[in-house]
Short mmCIF file of C-alpha atoms in Angstrom, two decimals:
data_model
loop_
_atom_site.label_atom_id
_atom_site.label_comp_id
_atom_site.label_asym_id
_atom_site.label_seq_id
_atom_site.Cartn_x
_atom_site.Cartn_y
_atom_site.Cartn_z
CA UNK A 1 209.09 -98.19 -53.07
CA UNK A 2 205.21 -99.27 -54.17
CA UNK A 3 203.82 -97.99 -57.07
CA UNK A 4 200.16 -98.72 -58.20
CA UNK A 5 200.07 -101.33 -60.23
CA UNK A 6 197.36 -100.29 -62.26
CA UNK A 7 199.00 -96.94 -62.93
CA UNK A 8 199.97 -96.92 -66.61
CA UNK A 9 201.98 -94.58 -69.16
CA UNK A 10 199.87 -94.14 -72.25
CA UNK A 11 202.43 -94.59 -74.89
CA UNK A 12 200.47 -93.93 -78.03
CA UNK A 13 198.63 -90.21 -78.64
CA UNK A 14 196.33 -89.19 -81.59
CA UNK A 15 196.25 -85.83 -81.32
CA UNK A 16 193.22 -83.26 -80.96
CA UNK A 17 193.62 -82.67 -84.71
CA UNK A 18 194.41 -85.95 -86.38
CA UNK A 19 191.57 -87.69 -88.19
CA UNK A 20 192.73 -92.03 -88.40
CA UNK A 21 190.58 -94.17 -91.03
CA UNK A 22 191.33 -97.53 -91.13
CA UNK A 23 191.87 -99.96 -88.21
CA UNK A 24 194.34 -99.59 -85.48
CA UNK A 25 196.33 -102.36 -83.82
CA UNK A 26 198.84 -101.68 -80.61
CA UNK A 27 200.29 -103.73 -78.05
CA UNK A 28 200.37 -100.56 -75.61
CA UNK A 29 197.96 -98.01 -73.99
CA UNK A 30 196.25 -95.32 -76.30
CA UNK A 31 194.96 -91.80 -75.75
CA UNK A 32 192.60 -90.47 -78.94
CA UNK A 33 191.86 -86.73 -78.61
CA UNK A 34 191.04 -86.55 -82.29
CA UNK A 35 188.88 -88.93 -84.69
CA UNK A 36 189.39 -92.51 -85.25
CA UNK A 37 186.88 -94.05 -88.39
CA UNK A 38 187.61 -97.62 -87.74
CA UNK A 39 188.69 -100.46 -85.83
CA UNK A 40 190.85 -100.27 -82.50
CA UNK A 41 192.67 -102.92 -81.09
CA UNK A 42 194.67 -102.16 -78.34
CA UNK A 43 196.05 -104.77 -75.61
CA UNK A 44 196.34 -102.27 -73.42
CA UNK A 45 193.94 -99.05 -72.16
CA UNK A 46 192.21 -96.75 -74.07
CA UNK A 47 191.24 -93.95 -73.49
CA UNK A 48 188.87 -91.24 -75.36
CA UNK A 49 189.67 -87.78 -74.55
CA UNK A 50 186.63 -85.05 -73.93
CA UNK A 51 186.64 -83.59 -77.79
CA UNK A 52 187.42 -87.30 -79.04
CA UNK A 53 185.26 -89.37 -81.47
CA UNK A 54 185.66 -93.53 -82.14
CA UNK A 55 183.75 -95.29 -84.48
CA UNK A 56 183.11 -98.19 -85.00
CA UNK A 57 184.73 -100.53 -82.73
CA UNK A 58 187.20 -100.79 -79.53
CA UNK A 59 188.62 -104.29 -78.15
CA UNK A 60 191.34 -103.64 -75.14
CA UNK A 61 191.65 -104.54 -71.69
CA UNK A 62 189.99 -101.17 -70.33
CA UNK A 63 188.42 -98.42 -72.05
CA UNK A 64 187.58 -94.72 -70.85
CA UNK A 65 185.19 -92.33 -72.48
CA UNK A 66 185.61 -88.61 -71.89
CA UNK A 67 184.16 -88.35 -75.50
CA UNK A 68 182.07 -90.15 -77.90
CA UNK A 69 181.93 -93.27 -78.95
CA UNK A 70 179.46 -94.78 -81.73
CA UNK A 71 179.79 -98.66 -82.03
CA UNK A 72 181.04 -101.64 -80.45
CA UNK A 73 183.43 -101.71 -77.04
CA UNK A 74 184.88 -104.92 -76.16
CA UNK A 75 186.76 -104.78 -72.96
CA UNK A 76 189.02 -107.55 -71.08
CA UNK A 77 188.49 -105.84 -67.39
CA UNK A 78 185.96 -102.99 -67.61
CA UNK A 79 184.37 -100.11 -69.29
CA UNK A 80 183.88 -96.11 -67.46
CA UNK A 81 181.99 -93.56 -68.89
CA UNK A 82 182.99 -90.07 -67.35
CA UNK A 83 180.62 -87.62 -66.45
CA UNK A 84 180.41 -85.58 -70.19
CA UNK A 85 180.99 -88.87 -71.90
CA UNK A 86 178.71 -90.76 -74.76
CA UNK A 87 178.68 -94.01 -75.94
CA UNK A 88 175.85 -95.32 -78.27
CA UNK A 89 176.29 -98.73 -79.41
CA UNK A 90 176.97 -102.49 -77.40
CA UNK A 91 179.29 -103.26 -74.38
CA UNK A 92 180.50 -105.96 -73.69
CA UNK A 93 182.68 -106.55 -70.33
CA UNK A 94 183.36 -107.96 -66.63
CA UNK A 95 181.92 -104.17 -65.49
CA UNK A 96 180.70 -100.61 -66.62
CA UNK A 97 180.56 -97.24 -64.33
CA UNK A 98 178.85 -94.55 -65.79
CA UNK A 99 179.66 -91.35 -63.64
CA UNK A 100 176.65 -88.97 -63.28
CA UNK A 101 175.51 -87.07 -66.60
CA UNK A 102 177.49 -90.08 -68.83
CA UNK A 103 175.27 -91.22 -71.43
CA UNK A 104 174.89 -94.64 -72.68
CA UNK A 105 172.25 -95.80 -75.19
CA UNK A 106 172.64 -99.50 -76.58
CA UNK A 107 172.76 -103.32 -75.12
CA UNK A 108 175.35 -104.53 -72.12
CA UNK A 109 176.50 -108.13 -72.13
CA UNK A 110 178.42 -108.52 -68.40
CA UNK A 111 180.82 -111.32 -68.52
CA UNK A 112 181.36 -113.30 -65.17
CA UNK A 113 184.79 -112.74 -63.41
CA UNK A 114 185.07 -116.39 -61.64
CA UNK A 115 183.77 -118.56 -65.31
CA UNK A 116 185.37 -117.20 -68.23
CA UNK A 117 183.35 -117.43 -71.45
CA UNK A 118 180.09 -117.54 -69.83
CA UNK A 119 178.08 -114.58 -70.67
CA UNK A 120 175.34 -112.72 -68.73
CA UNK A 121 173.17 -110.38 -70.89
CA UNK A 122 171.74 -106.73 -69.14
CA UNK A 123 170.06 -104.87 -71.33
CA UNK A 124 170.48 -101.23 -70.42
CA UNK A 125 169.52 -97.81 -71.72
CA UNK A 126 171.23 -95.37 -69.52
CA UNK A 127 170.47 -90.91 -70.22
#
């Protein structure tokens, strides 16, 4: 009778060997497990599988990295790095995890939960 309610389907895939240049707009969840060369703009989750590259920019509400990301991630809710994941470039969100052996290299502007617009700059380098 309860499910989670942040559990999610992922309804878009780009598949280990797909290469996407140009941007990409969705109203859903995506998965990339190949190479994206532009713009993603998802309202949902995204989510960059282990052998995945993004470049050069991600807006949606939450985004994983398994994989690597070069460039710009915008998030509504919060950003996770997994443990073999790499992202070099700014973040900007109301959180980031980076699991142990996650690499991030770049700027981190936190926004504040309770007062939207209001930004709080951290600068972090994170190896």
């Amino acid at each position: 009778m309860s499910k989670k309610k942040d559990e999610q389907v992922i309804q878009t895939i780009i598949g280990s060997e797909t290469v996407i240049e140009g941007k990409i707009t969705l109203p859903n969840s995506l998965r990339v497990d190949g190479k994206v060369i532009g713009e993603i703009d998802c309202s949902g989750d995204v989510y960059i599988g282990k052998d995945a590259y993004v470049e050069p920019s991600i807006k949606a509400k939450n985004v994983v990295i398994a994989g690597e990301v070069k460039g710009e991630v915008e998030t509504i809710e919060k950003i996770q790095i997994e443990a073999k994941g790499k992202l070099n470039g700014n973040a900007t969100s109301r959180g980031i995890v980076i699991e142990d052996g996650g690499l991030f290299s770049g700027n981190s502007v936190i926004l504040e939960a309770e007062e939207k617009g209001k930004k709080k700059k951290v600068e972090a380098v994170a190896k």
